[in-house]
mmCIF file of C-alpha atoms in Angstrom:
data_model
loop_
_atom_site.group_PDB
_atom_site.id
_atom_site.type_symbol
_atom_site.label_atom_id
_atom_site.label_comp_id
_atom_site.label_asym_id
_atom_site.label_seq_id
_atom_site.Cartn_x
_atom_site.Cartn_y
_atom_site.Cartn_z
ATOM 1 C CA UNK A 248 11.453 29.050 0.175
ATOM 2 C CA UNK A 249 13.181 26.852 -2.097
ATOM 3 C CA UNK A 250 13.960 23.384 -0.782
ATOM 4 C CA UNK A 251 17.538 22.952 -0.145
ATOM 5 C CA UNK A 252 16.808 19.115 0.203
ATOM 6 C CA UNK A 253 19.237 17.175 -2.295
ATOM 7 C CA UNK A 254 18.117 14.346 -4.623
ATOM 8 C CA UNK A 255 18.010 11.085 -3.140
ATOM 9 C CA UNK A 256 20.044 8.537 -5.094
ATOM 10 C CA UNK A 257 19.275 4.701 -5.712
ATOM 11 C CA UNK A 258 21.503 1.682 -6.328
ATOM 12 C CA UNK A 259 21.522 -0.655 -9.265
ATOM 13 C CA UNK A 260 20.325 -4.242 -8.602
ATOM 14 C CA UNK A 261 19.439 -7.108 -10.552
ATOM 15 C CA UNK A 262 15.861 -8.188 -8.962
ATOM 16 C CA UNK A 263 16.860 -11.683 -7.082
ATOM 17 C CA UNK A 264 14.900 -12.509 -4.220
ATOM 18 C CA UNK A 265 17.403 -14.562 -2.407
ATOM 19 C CA UNK A 266 17.307 -13.977 1.390
ATOM 20 C CA UNK A 267 19.360 -11.130 2.704
ATOM 21 C CA UNK A 268 21.483 -11.040 5.989
ATOM 22 C CA UNK A 269 19.717 -9.761 9.150
ATOM 23 C CA UNK A 270 19.842 -6.024 9.634
ATOM 24 C CA UNK A 271 18.575 -3.368 12.419
ATOM 25 C CA UNK A 272 15.612 -1.373 11.542
ATOM 26 C CA UNK A 273 16.497 2.251 10.749
ATOM 27 C CA UNK A 274 14.549 5.151 10.163
ATOM 28 C CA UNK A 275 14.233 4.258 6.437
ATOM 29 C CA UNK A 276 13.644 0.800 6.412
ATOM 30 C CA UNK A 277 11.058 1.420 9.141
ATOM 31 C CA UNK A 278 9.178 3.718 7.444
ATOM 32 C CA UNK A 279 8.911 2.260 4.206
ATOM 33 C CA UNK A 280 8.076 -1.142 5.732
ATOM 34 C CA UNK A 281 5.408 0.510 7.518
ATOM 35 C CA UNK A 282 3.964 2.182 4.444
ATOM 36 C CA UNK A 283 3.967 -1.294 2.476
ATOM 37 C CA UNK A 284 2.479 -3.133 5.210
ATOM 38 C CA UNK A 285 0.171 -1.301 7.266
ATOM 39 C CA UNK A 286 -0.262 1.771 4.835
ATOM 40 C CA UNK A 287 0.948 4.524 7.386
ATOM 41 C CA UNK A 288 4.173 5.582 8.469
ATOM 42 C CA UNK A 289 5.031 4.645 12.105
ATOM 43 C CA UNK A 290 3.803 6.769 15.219
ATOM 44 C CA UNK A 291 6.453 8.297 17.115
ATOM 45 C CA UNK A 292 6.064 5.644 19.995
ATOM 46 C CA UNK A 293 6.625 2.975 17.498
ATOM 47 C CA UNK A 294 9.879 4.640 16.246
ATOM 48 C CA UNK A 295 11.107 5.063 19.730
ATOM 49 C CA UNK A 296 10.018 1.115 20.199
ATOM 50 C CA UNK A 297 11.548 -0.452 16.927
ATOM 51 C CA UNK A 298 14.477 1.719 15.903
ATOM 52 C CA UNK A 299 17.635 -0.547 16.073
ATOM 53 C CA UNK A 300 15.832 -3.675 16.397
ATOM 54 C CA UNK A 301 15.781 -6.729 13.783
ATOM 55 C CA UNK A 302 13.466 -6.266 10.933
ATOM 56 C CA UNK A 303 12.488 -9.900 11.482
ATOM 57 C CA UNK A 304 11.242 -9.060 14.887
ATOM 58 C CA UNK A 305 8.984 -6.402 13.479
ATOM 59 C CA UNK A 306 7.612 -8.610 10.591
ATOM 60 C CA UNK A 307 7.085 -11.053 13.404
ATOM 61 C CA UNK A 308 4.744 -8.129 15.317
ATOM 62 C CA UNK A 309 3.060 -6.716 11.948
ATOM 63 C CA UNK A 310 2.478 -9.507 9.619
ATOM 64 C CA UNK A 311 -1.069 -11.105 10.461
ATOM 65 C CA UNK A 312 -1.697 -8.240 12.690
ATOM 66 C CA UNK A 313 -5.235 -6.758 12.640
ATOM 67 C CA UNK A 314 -3.761 -3.661 11.108
ATOM 68 C CA UNK A 315 -2.144 -5.844 8.453
ATOM 69 C CA UNK A 316 -5.049 -7.542 7.237
ATOM 70 C CA UNK A 317 -6.880 -4.179 7.506
ATOM 71 C CA UNK A 318 -4.783 -2.640 4.788
ATOM 72 C CA UNK A 319 -4.535 -5.625 2.717
ATOM 73 C CA UNK A 320 -8.425 -5.788 2.677
ATOM 74 C CA UNK A 321 -8.298 -2.018 1.739
ATOM 75 C CA UNK A 322 -6.012 -2.778 -0.846
ATOM 76 C CA UNK A 323 -8.279 -5.281 -2.525
ATOM 77 C CA UNK A 324 -11.129 -3.141 -2.420
ATOM 78 C CA UNK A 325 -9.291 -0.282 -4.170
ATOM 79 C CA UNK A 326 -7.814 -2.846 -6.689
ATOM 80 C CA UNK A 327 -11.502 -4.070 -7.573
ATOM 81 C CA UNK A 328 -12.530 -0.430 -7.365
ATOM 82 C CA UNK A 329 -14.921 -0.971 -4.728
ATOM 83 C CA UNK A 330 -14.632 2.273 -2.984
ATOM 84 C CA UNK A 331 -17.000 5.483 -2.351
ATOM 85 C CA UNK A 332 -20.659 3.990 -3.132
ATOM 86 C CA UNK A 333 -19.628 0.898 -4.250
ATOM 87 C CA UNK A 334 -17.687 -0.067 -0.819
ATOM 88 C CA UNK A 335 -18.972 -3.542 0.525
ATOM 89 C CA UNK A 336 -21.093 -2.460 3.774
ATOM 90 C CA UNK A 337 -22.463 -5.996 4.803
ATOM 91 C CA UNK A 338 -21.373 -8.071 7.853
ATOM 92 C CA UNK A 339 -20.131 -10.816 6.076
ATOM 93 C CA UNK A 340 -17.294 -8.411 4.273
ATOM 94 C CA UNK A 341 -16.606 -6.029 7.089
ATOM 95 C CA UNK A 342 -15.636 -9.020 9.381
ATOM 96 C CA UNK A 343 -13.231 -10.138 6.909
ATOM 97 C CA UNK A 344 -10.020 -8.622 8.393
ATOM 98 C CA UNK A 345 -11.054 -10.204 11.546
ATOM 99 C CA UNK A 346 -11.217 -13.491 10.153
ATOM 100 C CA UNK A 347 -7.897 -13.447 8.612
ATOM 101 C CA UNK A 348 -6.714 -12.614 11.912
ATOM 102 C CA UNK A 349 -8.011 -15.272 13.491
ATOM 103 C CA UNK A 350 -7.216 -17.460 10.827
ATOM 104 C CA UNK A 351 -10.873 -18.606 10.029
ATOM 105 C CA UNK A 352 -10.592 -17.207 6.657
ATOM 106 C CA UNK A 353 -7.598 -17.500 3.731
ATOM 107 C CA UNK A 354 -6.970 -14.922 1.160
ATOM 108 C CA UNK A 355 -8.650 -16.997 -1.392
ATOM 109 C CA UNK A 356 -12.055 -16.884 0.800
ATOM 110 C CA UNK A 357 -11.583 -13.425 1.118
ATOM 111 C CA UNK A 358 -11.375 -12.618 -2.410
ATOM 112 C CA UNK A 359 -14.289 -15.146 -2.916
ATOM 113 C CA UNK A 360 -16.547 -13.022 -0.650
ATOM 114 C CA UNK A 361 -15.730 -10.084 -1.879
ATOM 115 C CA UNK A 362 -16.409 -10.998 -5.616
ATOM 116 C CA UNK A 363 -19.788 -12.333 -4.481
ATOM 117 C CA UNK A 364 -20.736 -9.211 -2.413
ATOM 118 C CA UNK A 365 -23.457 -7.296 -3.751
ATOM 119 C CA UNK A 366 -21.046 -4.241 -4.344
ATOM 120 C CA UNK A 367 -19.078 -6.183 -6.791
ATOM 121 C CA UNK A 368 -22.326 -7.297 -8.641
ATOM 122 C CA UNK A 369 -23.235 -3.685 -8.800
ATOM 123 C CA UNK A 370 -19.765 -2.219 -9.731
ATOM 124 C CA UNK A 371 -19.645 -4.821 -12.651
ATOM 125 C CA UNK A 372 -23.286 -5.105 -13.969
ATOM 126 C CA UNK A 373 -24.440 -7.488 -16.543
ATOM 127 C CA UNK A 374 -22.853 -10.557 -17.863
ATOM 128 C CA UNK A 375 -20.371 -9.289 -20.427
ATOM 129 C CA UNK A 376 -18.840 -6.801 -17.446
ATOM 130 C CA UNK A 377 -18.936 -9.288 -14.965
ATOM 131 C CA UNK A 378 -17.282 -11.941 -16.660
ATOM 132 C CA UNK A 379 -14.865 -10.144 -18.173
ATOM 133 C CA UNK A 380 -13.806 -8.220 -14.835
ATOM 134 C CA UNK A 381 -13.457 -11.808 -12.977
ATOM 135 C CA UNK A 382 -11.270 -13.141 -16.060
ATOM 136 C CA UNK A 383 -9.078 -10.123 -16.343
ATOM 137 C CA UNK A 384 -8.903 -9.266 -12.545
ATOM 138 C CA UNK A 385 -9.374 -12.412 -10.740
ATOM 139 C CA UNK A 386 -7.993 -14.716 -13.402
ATOM 140 C CA UNK A 387 -5.188 -12.424 -14.980
ATOM 141 C CA UNK A 388 -6.559 -13.204 -18.738
ATOM 142 C CA UNK A 389 -6.501 -11.066 -21.523
ATOM 143 C CA UNK A 390 -10.658 -11.137 -22.449
ATOM 144 C CA UNK A 391 -9.485 -10.263 -26.162
ATOM 145 C CA UNK A 392 -7.532 -13.354 -26.405
ATOM 146 C CA UNK A 393 -10.050 -15.465 -24.561
ATOM 147 C CA UNK A 394 -13.342 -14.826 -26.439
ATOM 148 C CA UNK A 395 -14.502 -18.136 -26.588
ATOM 149 C CA UNK A 396 -13.908 -18.472 -22.963
ATOM 150 C CA UNK A 397 -15.664 -14.873 -22.159
ATOM 151 C CA UNK A 398 -18.789 -16.379 -24.322
ATOM 152 C CA UNK A 399 -18.893 -19.683 -22.136
ATOM 153 C CA UNK A 400 -18.650 -17.532 -18.776
ATOM 154 C CA UNK A 401 -21.794 -15.345 -19.827
ATOM 155 C CA UNK A 402 -23.602 -18.390 -20.592
ATOM 156 C CA UNK A 403 -23.025 -19.705 -17.083
ATOM 157 C CA UNK A 404 -23.600 -16.418 -15.628
ATOM 158 C CA UNK A 405 -27.226 -16.435 -17.123
ATOM 159 C CA UNK A 406 -27.807 -19.880 -15.657
ATOM 160 C CA UNK A 407 -26.771 -22.365 -18.428
ATOM 161 C CA UNK A 408 -24.277 -25.310 -17.932
ATOM 162 C CA UNK A 409 -21.221 -24.598 -19.271
ATOM 163 C CA UNK A 410 -17.608 -25.546 -18.876
ATOM 164 C CA UNK A 411 -15.837 -22.483 -17.780
ATOM 165 C CA UNK A 412 -11.891 -22.383 -17.316
ATOM 166 C CA UNK A 413 -11.733 -26.049 -17.203
ATOM 167 C CA UNK A 414 -14.637 -26.390 -14.670
ATOM 168 C CA UNK A 415 -18.395 -26.934 -14.808
ATOM 169 C CA UNK A 416 -20.839 -24.061 -13.790
ATOM 170 C CA UNK A 417 -24.345 -23.153 -14.105
ATOM 171 C CA UNK A 418 -25.027 -19.949 -12.564
ATOM 172 C CA UNK A 419 -23.038 -16.441 -11.558
ATOM 173 C CA UNK A 420 -21.905 -17.860 -8.042
ATOM 174 C CA UNK A 421 -20.011 -20.799 -10.165
ATOM 175 C CA UNK A 422 -18.452 -18.102 -12.340
ATOM 176 C CA UNK A 423 -16.811 -16.675 -9.227
ATOM 177 C CA UNK A 424 -16.175 -19.805 -7.588
ATOM 178 C CA UNK A 425 -14.260 -21.382 -10.765
ATOM 179 C CA UNK A 426 -12.204 -18.465 -11.278
ATOM 180 C CA UNK A 427 -11.045 -17.889 -7.518
ATOM 181 C CA UNK A 428 -10.063 -21.624 -7.472
ATOM 182 C CA UNK A 429 -8.322 -21.634 -10.335
ATOM 183 C CA UNK A 430 -4.560 -21.878 -10.550
ATOM 184 C CA UNK A 431 -4.322 -19.113 -12.969
ATOM 185 C CA UNK A 432 -6.074 -16.842 -10.462
ATOM 186 C CA UNK A 433 -3.676 -17.874 -7.514
ATOM 187 C CA UNK A 434 -0.461 -17.042 -10.180
ATOM 188 C CA UNK A 435 -2.629 -13.535 -10.942
ATOM 189 C CA UNK A 436 -2.737 -12.840 -7.148
ATOM 190 C CA UNK A 437 0.583 -13.813 -6.141
ATOM 191 C CA UNK A 438 2.078 -11.499 -9.035
ATOM 192 C CA UNK A 439 -0.120 -8.554 -8.135
ATOM 193 C CA UNK A 440 0.965 -8.898 -4.092
ATOM 194 C CA UNK A 441 4.543 -9.124 -5.033
ATOM 195 C CA UNK A 442 4.499 -6.240 -7.253
ATOM 196 C CA UNK A 443 2.519 -4.358 -4.530
ATOM 197 C CA UNK A 444 5.060 -5.039 -1.496
ATOM 198 C CA UNK A 445 8.230 -5.169 -3.813
ATOM 199 C CA UNK A 446 7.220 -2.677 -6.529
ATOM 200 C CA UNK A 447 8.959 -4.793 -9.190
ATOM 201 C CA UNK A 448 7.887 -7.875 -11.327
ATOM 202 C CA UNK A 449 8.397 -11.328 -9.886
ATOM 203 C CA UNK A 450 10.965 -13.563 -11.209
ATOM 204 C CA UNK A 451 9.217 -16.530 -13.211
ATOM 205 C CA UNK A 452 10.750 -19.268 -11.408
ATOM 206 C CA UNK A 453 9.984 -18.055 -8.104
ATOM 207 C CA UNK A 454 6.751 -16.741 -9.224
ATOM 208 C CA UNK A 455 5.966 -20.158 -10.272
ATOM 209 C CA UNK A 456 6.946 -22.043 -7.014
ATOM 210 C CA UNK A 457 5.071 -19.577 -4.978
ATOM 211 C CA UNK A 458 2.106 -19.851 -6.912
ATOM 212 C CA UNK A 459 2.063 -23.545 -6.209
ATOM 213 C CA UNK A 460 2.436 -22.989 -2.463
ATOM 214 C CA UNK A 461 -0.585 -20.284 -2.234
ATOM 215 C CA UNK A 462 -2.896 -22.262 -4.719
ATOM 216 C CA UNK A 463 -2.293 -25.532 -2.732
ATOM 217 C CA UNK A 464 -2.555 -23.887 0.743
ATOM 218 C CA UNK A 465 -3.635 -20.049 0.736
ATOM 219 C CA UNK A 466 -3.148 -20.038 4.389
ATOM 220 C CA UNK A 467 0.789 -19.844 3.750
ATOM 221 C CA UNK A 468 0.093 -16.262 2.290
ATOM 222 C CA UNK A 469 2.104 -14.442 5.383
ATOM 223 C CA UNK A 470 4.855 -16.843 5.270
ATOM 224 C CA UNK A 471 5.155 -16.077 1.444
ATOM 225 C CA UNK A 472 5.168 -12.232 2.066
ATOM 226 C CA UNK A 473 7.891 -12.650 4.902
ATOM 227 C CA UNK A 474 10.143 -14.242 2.428
ATOM 228 C CA UNK A 475 9.422 -11.403 -0.106
ATOM 229 C CA UNK A 476 10.414 -8.840 2.710
ATOM 230 C CA UNK A 477 13.362 -10.484 3.988
ATOM 231 C CA UNK A 478 15.114 -11.195 0.066
ATOM 232 C CA UNK A 479 17.296 -9.227 -1.691
ATOM 233 C CA UNK A 480 14.450 -8.041 -4.047
ATOM 234 C CA UNK A 481 12.877 -6.082 -1.249
ATOM 235 C CA UNK A 482 16.458 -4.852 -0.325
ATOM 236 C CA UNK A 483 16.725 -3.421 -3.660
ATOM 237 C CA UNK A 484 13.196 -1.959 -3.150
ATOM 238 C CA UNK A 485 14.372 -0.258 -0.322
ATOM 239 C CA UNK A 486 17.145 1.379 -2.586
ATOM 240 C CA UNK A 487 14.914 2.580 -5.353
ATOM 241 C CA UNK A 488 11.829 4.931 -3.717
ATOM 242 C CA UNK A 489 8.547 4.800 -5.547
ATOM 243 C CA UNK A 490 5.654 7.297 -5.732
ATOM 244 C CA UNK A 491 3.554 7.634 -2.530
ATOM 245 C CA UNK A 492 0.000 6.390 -3.684
ATOM 246 C CA UNK A 493 -2.908 9.220 -3.033
ATOM 247 C CA UNK A 494 -4.492 7.142 -0.437
ATOM 248 C CA UNK A 495 -0.963 6.671 1.246
ATOM 249 C CA UNK A 496 -0.270 10.114 1.005
ATOM 250 C CA UNK A 497 -3.606 11.092 3.084
ATOM 251 C CA UNK A 498 -2.697 8.740 5.806
ATOM 252 C CA UNK A 499 0.688 9.818 5.860
ATOM 253 C CA UNK A 500 0.482 13.370 6.195
ATOM 254 C CA UNK A 501 -2.110 12.884 9.133
ATOM 255 C CA UNK A 502 0.134 10.680 10.695
ATOM 256 C CA UNK A 503 3.391 12.771 10.477
ATOM 257 C CA UNK A 504 1.305 15.870 11.250
ATOM 258 C CA UNK A 505 -1.500 15.216 13.588
ATOM 259 C CA UNK A 506 0.058 12.190 15.056
ATOM 260 C CA UNK A 507 -3.315 10.229 14.131
ATOM 261 C CA UNK A 508 -5.081 8.342 11.016
ATOM 262 C CA UNK A 509 -7.758 10.436 9.114
ATOM 263 C CA UNK A 510 -11.206 9.185 9.861
ATOM 264 C CA UNK A 511 -12.981 8.191 6.710
ATOM 265 C CA UNK A 512 -15.063 10.837 6.402
ATOM 266 C CA UNK A 513 -11.741 12.786 6.477
ATOM 267 C CA UNK A 514 -9.527 10.332 4.290
ATOM 268 C CA UNK A 515 -12.126 9.853 1.439
ATOM 269 C CA UNK A 516 -13.049 13.200 0.232
ATOM 270 C CA UNK A 517 -9.463 14.084 0.313
ATOM 271 C CA UNK A 518 -8.302 10.767 -1.646
ATOM 272 C CA UNK A 519 -11.176 11.301 -4.089
ATOM 273 C CA UNK A 520 -10.140 14.693 -4.865
ATOM 274 C CA UNK A 521 -6.527 13.786 -5.631
ATOM 275 C CA UNK A 522 -7.541 10.894 -7.614
ATOM 276 C CA UNK A 523 -9.395 12.865 -9.837
ATOM 277 C CA UNK A 524 -6.486 15.117 -10.808
ATOM 278 C CA UNK A 525 -3.998 13.736 -13.365
ATOM 279 C CA UNK A 526 -1.140 15.730 -11.257
ATOM 280 C CA UNK A 527 -1.936 15.583 -7.433
ATOM 281 C CA UNK A 528 1.025 17.248 -6.403
ATOM 282 C CA UNK A 529 -0.317 20.929 -6.173
ATOM 283 C CA UNK A 530 -3.215 19.839 -4.266
ATOM 284 C CA UNK A 531 -1.236 17.751 -1.959
ATOM 285 C CA UNK A 532 0.799 20.848 -0.885
ATOM 286 C CA UNK A 533 -2.507 22.733 -0.217
ATOM 287 C CA UNK A 534 -3.556 20.087 2.037
ATOM 288 C CA UNK A 535 0.183 20.054 4.040
ATOM 289 C CA UNK A 536 -0.458 23.949 4.004
ATOM 290 C CA UNK A 537 -4.160 23.699 5.342
ATOM 291 C CA UNK A 538 -3.015 21.408 8.055
ATOM 292 C CA UNK A 539 -0.068 23.315 9.278
ATOM 293 C CA UNK A 540 -2.261 26.303 9.090
ATOM 294 C CA UNK A 541 -5.129 24.649 11.257
ATOM 295 C CA UNK A 542 -3.729 25.096 14.591
ATOM 296 C CA UNK A 543 -3.847 21.198 15.372
ATOM 297 C CA UNK A 544 -0.228 20.472 14.284
ATOM 298 C CA UNK A 545 2.301 20.717 17.352
ATOM 299 C CA UNK A 546 4.777 23.341 16.011
ATOM 300 C CA UNK A 547 6.969 25.074 18.409
ATOM 301 C CA UNK A 548 7.469 28.771 18.602
ATOM 302 C CA UNK A 549 10.805 30.100 16.867
ATOM 303 C CA UNK A 550 12.547 31.640 19.756
ATOM 304 C CA UNK A 551 11.681 28.510 21.616
ATOM 305 C CA UNK A 552 14.043 26.266 19.554
ATOM 306 C CA UNK A 553 17.702 26.716 21.297
ATOM 307 C CA UNK A 554 19.437 24.249 19.246
ATOM 308 C CA UNK A 555 18.424 25.007 15.544
ATOM 309 C CA UNK A 556 20.728 22.141 13.847
ATOM 310 C CA UNK A 557 19.211 19.567 16.413
ATOM 311 C CA UNK A 558 15.787 20.539 15.595
ATOM 312 C CA UNK A 559 16.100 20.690 11.773
ATOM 313 C CA UNK A 560 18.218 17.361 12.162
ATOM 314 C CA UNK A 561 15.126 15.531 13.904
ATOM 315 C CA UNK A 562 12.944 16.223 11.133
ATOM 316 C CA UNK A 563 14.747 14.525 8.143
ATOM 317 C CA UNK A 564 14.147 10.690 9.974
ATOM 318 C CA UNK A 565 10.756 11.817 10.906
ATOM 319 C CA UNK A 566 9.353 13.020 7.681
ATOM 320 C CA UNK A 567 11.988 11.128 5.007
ATOM 321 C CA UNK A 568 13.484 8.478 6.855
ATOM 322 C CA UNK A 569 16.767 9.487 6.545
ATOM 323 C CA UNK A 570 19.700 11.292 8.009
ATOM 324 C CA UNK A 571 20.070 15.026 6.588
ATOM 325 C CA UNK A 572 23.199 15.634 4.691
ATOM 326 C CA UNK A 573 25.561 18.255 6.075
ATOM 327 C CA UNK A 574 24.566 20.657 2.798
ATOM 328 C CA UNK A 575 21.028 20.264 3.588
ATOM 329 C CA UNK A 576 21.514 21.127 7.787
ATOM 330 C CA UNK A 577 23.744 24.162 6.716
ATOM 331 C CA UNK A 578 21.383 25.331 4.171
ATOM 332 C CA UNK A 579 17.948 24.795 6.412
ATOM 333 C CA UNK A 580 19.761 26.554 9.522
ATOM 334 C CA UNK A 581 20.544 29.443 7.240
ATOM 335 C CA UNK A 582 17.350 29.867 5.984
ATOM 336 C CA UNK A 583 15.883 29.789 9.403
ATOM 337 C CA UNK A 584 17.963 32.652 10.368
ATOM 338 C CA UNK A 585 15.946 34.643 8.061
ATOM 339 C CA UNK A 586 13.484 36.763 9.761
ATOM 340 C CA UNK A 587 10.387 36.103 7.804
ATOM 341 C CA UNK A 588 11.413 32.114 8.148
ATOM 342 C CA UNK A 589 9.210 30.345 10.797
ATOM 343 C CA UNK A 590 9.104 26.708 12.032
ATOM 344 C CA UNK A 591 6.065 26.076 9.877
ATOM 345 C CA UNK A 592 8.085 27.146 6.814
ATOM 346 C CA UNK A 593 10.711 24.287 7.308
ATOM 347 C CA UNK A 594 7.840 22.016 7.747
ATOM 348 C CA UNK A 595 6.322 23.212 4.642
ATOM 349 C CA UNK A 596 9.435 22.966 2.761
ATOM 350 C CA UNK A 597 10.137 19.357 3.715
ATOM 351 C CA UNK A 598 6.398 18.269 3.207
ATOM 352 C CA UNK A 599 6.073 19.796 0.099
ATOM 353 C CA UNK A 600 9.457 18.471 -1.751
ATOM 354 C CA UNK A 601 9.241 15.709 -4.142
ATOM 355 C CA UNK A 602 11.301 13.373 -1.749
ATOM 356 C CA UNK A 603 8.200 13.249 1.060
ATOM 357 C CA UNK A 604 5.980 11.763 -1.992
ATOM 358 C CA UNK A 605 8.079 8.967 -2.456
ATOM 359 C CA UNK A 606 8.996 6.106 -0.096
#
């Protein structure tokens, strides 16, 4: 079936981060915010609960929640490639999301603990690799431009006294501590998180202000994120769909079709397989087909659908976060009238369309 979905249009923006007027949650905003903040689409009960309510109320509930911090933590592990066999499995790392919820740990503390973990050490063995990763991924420096600093860091890693990034250290733990506590690390983290939330680069002036704030008190992270999400920058983000990462796609398709999140044993092999491909779209379509054919997806019988237009119209907000256009409705209803077309065919057409793979 050739998809009758129309291309989604974006609009121009100037990248500003000023606060925007309050707006109610519609299907698009709710789906996008949910994917950005907790790494999944909203469940049906959440759509019913939140539709039409103010964005601010949703943020009050989600920001700082257990699910928010769990997703944040998973994104940090993915950033440092601490996945699969390198995933931290100690109590000190497993409890990070809960301690963030309780306020007993800041984002800086959490990153510090991750970088001190045996998993981080195993993932980055040896002085050269370890210090390079710390300098580039934690501090945001290009090692090729700071070779002298790299050599100092390697000496400190090996147990010698040295002035690394402007502070004295004498062992591997000091390399991590000095890097994590540096203002450069606060700037790199702030810039990275702004991109993760808004999918655009942070303006230099605002980035400097946010960096100062988070460097002084990393417990203000939620406050800063809230500012981002209520800004014109995020409004512009909503108007410009971005690709759905493989790890988010796996979670999204399980929620959308099965009404539940995948278990780690389900999600990780699928994410791994998708990440191993230069173009994961064909395998994504196979996964959609397998789920639709599994017998676990609640799909109505064709003859039980009394109002085809109403049924098709309800699929668009559910899966794409928007209303169908009159032309799309007409095309889908016409296709549904063909003898060989089944409800499953319509579902597959929507979920295998390029628009489903953006948000």
